[in-house]
Short mmCIF file of C-alpha atoms in Angstrom, two decimals:
data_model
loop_
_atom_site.label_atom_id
_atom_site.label_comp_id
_atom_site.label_asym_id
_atom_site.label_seq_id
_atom_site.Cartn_x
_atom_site.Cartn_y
_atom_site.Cartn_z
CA UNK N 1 0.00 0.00 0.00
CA UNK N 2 1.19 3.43 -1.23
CA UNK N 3 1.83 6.33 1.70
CA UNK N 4 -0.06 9.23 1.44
CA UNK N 5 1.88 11.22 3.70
CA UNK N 6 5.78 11.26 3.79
CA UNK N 7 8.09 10.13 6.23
CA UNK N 8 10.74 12.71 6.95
CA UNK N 9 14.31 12.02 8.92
CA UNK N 10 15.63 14.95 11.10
CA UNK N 11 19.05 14.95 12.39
CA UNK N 12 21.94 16.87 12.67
CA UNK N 13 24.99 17.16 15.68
CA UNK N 14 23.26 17.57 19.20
CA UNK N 15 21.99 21.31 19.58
CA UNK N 16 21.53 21.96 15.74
CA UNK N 17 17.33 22.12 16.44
CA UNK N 18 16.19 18.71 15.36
CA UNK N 19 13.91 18.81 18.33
CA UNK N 20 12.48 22.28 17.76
CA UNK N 21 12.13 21.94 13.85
CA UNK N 22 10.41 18.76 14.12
CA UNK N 23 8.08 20.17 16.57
CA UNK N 24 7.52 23.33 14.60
CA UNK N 25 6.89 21.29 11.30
CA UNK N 26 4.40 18.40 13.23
CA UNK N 27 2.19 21.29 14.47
CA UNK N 28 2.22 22.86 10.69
CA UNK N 29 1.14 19.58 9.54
CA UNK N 30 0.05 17.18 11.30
CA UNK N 31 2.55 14.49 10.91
CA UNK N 32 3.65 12.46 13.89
CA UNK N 33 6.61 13.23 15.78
CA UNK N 34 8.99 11.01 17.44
CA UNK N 35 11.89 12.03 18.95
CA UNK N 36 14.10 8.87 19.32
CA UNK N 37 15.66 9.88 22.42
CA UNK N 38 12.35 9.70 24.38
CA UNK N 39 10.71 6.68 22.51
CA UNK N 40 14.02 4.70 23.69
CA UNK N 41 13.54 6.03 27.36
CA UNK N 42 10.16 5.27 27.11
CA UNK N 43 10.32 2.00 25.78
CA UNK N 44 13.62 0.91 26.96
CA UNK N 45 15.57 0.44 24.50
CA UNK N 46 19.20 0.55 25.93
CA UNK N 47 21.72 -2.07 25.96
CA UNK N 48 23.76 -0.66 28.15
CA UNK N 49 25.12 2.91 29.75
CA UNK N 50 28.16 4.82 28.27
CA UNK N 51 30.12 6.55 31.51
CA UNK N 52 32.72 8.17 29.17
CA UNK N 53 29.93 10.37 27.33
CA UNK N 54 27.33 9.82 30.29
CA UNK N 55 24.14 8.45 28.25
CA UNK N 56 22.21 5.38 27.58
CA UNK N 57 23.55 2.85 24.67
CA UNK N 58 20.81 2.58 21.72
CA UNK N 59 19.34 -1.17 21.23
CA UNK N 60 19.17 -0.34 17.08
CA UNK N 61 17.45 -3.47 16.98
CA UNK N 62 14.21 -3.21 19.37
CA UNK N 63 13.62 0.13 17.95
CA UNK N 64 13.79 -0.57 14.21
CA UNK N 65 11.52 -3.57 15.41
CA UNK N 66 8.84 -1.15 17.26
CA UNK N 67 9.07 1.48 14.30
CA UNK N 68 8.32 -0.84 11.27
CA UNK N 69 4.62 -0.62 11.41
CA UNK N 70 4.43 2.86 12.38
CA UNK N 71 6.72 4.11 9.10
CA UNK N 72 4.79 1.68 6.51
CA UNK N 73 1.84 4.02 7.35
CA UNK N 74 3.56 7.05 6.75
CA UNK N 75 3.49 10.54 7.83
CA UNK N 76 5.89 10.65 10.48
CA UNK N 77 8.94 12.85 11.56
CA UNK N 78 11.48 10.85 12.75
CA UNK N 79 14.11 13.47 15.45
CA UNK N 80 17.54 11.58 15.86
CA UNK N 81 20.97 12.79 16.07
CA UNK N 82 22.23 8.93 14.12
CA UNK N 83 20.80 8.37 10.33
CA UNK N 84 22.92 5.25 9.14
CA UNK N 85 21.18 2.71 10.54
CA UNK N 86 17.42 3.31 9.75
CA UNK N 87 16.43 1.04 6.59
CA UNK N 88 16.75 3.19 3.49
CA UNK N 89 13.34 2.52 2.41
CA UNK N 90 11.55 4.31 5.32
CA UNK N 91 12.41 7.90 3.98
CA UNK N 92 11.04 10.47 1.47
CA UNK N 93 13.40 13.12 2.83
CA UNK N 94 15.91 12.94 5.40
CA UNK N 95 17.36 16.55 6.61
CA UNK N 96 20.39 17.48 8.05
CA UNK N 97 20.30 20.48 10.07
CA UNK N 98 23.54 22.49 10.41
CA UNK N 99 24.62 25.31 12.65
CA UNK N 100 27.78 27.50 12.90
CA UNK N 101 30.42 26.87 15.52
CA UNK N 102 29.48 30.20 17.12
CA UNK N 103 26.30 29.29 17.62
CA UNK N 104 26.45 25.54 18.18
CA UNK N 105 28.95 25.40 21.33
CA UNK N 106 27.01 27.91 23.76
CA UNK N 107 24.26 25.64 22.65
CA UNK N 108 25.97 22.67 24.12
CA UNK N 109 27.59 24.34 26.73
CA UNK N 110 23.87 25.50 28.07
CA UNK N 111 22.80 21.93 28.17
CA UNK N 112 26.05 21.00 30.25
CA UNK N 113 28.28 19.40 27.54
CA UNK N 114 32.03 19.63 28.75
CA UNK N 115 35.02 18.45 27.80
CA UNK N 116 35.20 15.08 25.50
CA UNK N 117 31.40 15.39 24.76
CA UNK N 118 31.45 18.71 24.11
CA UNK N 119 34.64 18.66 21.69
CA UNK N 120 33.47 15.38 20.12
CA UNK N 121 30.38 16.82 19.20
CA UNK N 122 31.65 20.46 17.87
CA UNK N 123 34.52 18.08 15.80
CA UNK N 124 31.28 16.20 14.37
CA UNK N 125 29.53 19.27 12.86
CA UNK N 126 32.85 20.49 11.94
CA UNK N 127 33.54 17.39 10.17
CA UNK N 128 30.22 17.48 8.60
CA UNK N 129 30.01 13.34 10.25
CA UNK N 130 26.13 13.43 10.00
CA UNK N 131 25.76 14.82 6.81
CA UNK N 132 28.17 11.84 5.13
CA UNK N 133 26.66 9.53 6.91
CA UNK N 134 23.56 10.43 5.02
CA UNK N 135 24.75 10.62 1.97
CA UNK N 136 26.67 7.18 2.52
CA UNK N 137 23.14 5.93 3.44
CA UNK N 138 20.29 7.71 1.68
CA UNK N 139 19.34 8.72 -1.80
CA UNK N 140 21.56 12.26 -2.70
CA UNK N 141 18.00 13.41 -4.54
CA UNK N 142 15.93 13.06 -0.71
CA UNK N 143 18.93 14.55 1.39
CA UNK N 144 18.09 18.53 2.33
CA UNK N 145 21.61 19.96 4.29
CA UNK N 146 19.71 23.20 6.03
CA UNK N 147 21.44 25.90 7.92
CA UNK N 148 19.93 26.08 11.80
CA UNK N 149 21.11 29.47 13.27
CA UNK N 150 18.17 31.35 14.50
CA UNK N 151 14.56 31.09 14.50
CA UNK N 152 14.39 32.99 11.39
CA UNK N 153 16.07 30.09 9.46
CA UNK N 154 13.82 27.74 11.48
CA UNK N 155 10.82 28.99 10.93
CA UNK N 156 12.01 28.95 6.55
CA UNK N 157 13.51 25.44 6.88
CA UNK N 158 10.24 24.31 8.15
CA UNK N 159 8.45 26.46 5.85
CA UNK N 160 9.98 24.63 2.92
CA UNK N 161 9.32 20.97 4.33
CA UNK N 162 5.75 21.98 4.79
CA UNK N 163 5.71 23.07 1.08
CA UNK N 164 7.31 19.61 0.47
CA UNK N 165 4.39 17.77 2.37
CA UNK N 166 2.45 19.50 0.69
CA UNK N 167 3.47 18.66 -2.33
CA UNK N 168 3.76 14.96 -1.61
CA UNK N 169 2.07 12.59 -4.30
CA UNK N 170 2.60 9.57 -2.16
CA UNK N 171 5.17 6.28 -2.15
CA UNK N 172 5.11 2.37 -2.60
#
């Protein structure tokens, strides 16, 4: 059975607005939004806990497992900071969300990131790890790389994916 409604992956480095875009853009409309992080806490998906970084390990299995029905129906907004290990086939557009160095560390400082985790994750957006990791993994013609500074580019990246939901003719 064809989707009616796309499926959209939004990631980016921690503190690029994933959480806040896919927010805006479920209210605009009506897709479903699930924020990874809290569906795994949720559900429990963790194989173990990291001390070095201080967070829960992902169980990639159990949640690909709990997701499968819910992205055949389409029209969901998928909010993780990790794209390579979804299944290809679940996406109409996957977006990466980027934000300047200037603007991305007091981000992560204000949510406590220090030392390692804060320079690992400043050396990812740097690096651009997220965005080749999509392009290793996805379609080049469904990947959107959107700049996340301020609200004003928000509010137009969301804009545009609206437009693009809008525009959606549906998928097998």
């Amino acid at each position: 059975m064809a989707r009616t409604k796309p499926n959209i992956l939004i990631s980016g480095t921690p503190g690029t607005g994933k959480t806040t875009t896919s927010q805006m853009l479920a209210e605009k409309t009506g897709l479903r939004h699930i924020e990874v992080g809290k569906w795994c806490a949720e559900h429990h998906f963790y194989t173990s806990f990291d001390e070095e970084y201080q967070c829960n390990v992902l169980d990639e299995d159990a949640l690909l497992d709990s997701l499968e029905d819910i992205m055949s129906a389409g029209g969901v907004i998928i909010d993780y900071h990790g794209v390579d290990f979804f299944p290809e086939r679940w996406f109409d557009l996957v977006v990466i969300l980027r934000t300047d160095n200037s603007e991305l560390y007091p981000r992560l400082e204000a949510r406590g990131y220090s030392g390692k985790k804060l320079d690992d994750n400043m050396e990812c957006e740097i690096m651009q790890v997220i965005l080749e990791e999509a392009r290793d993994s996805y379609d080049e013609n469904i990947i959107w790389e959107l700049q996340s500074d301020s609200v004003e580019q928000m509010d137009a990246n969301v804009e545009r994916m609206a437009t693009y939901c809008q525009t959606f003719t549906g998928k097998n």
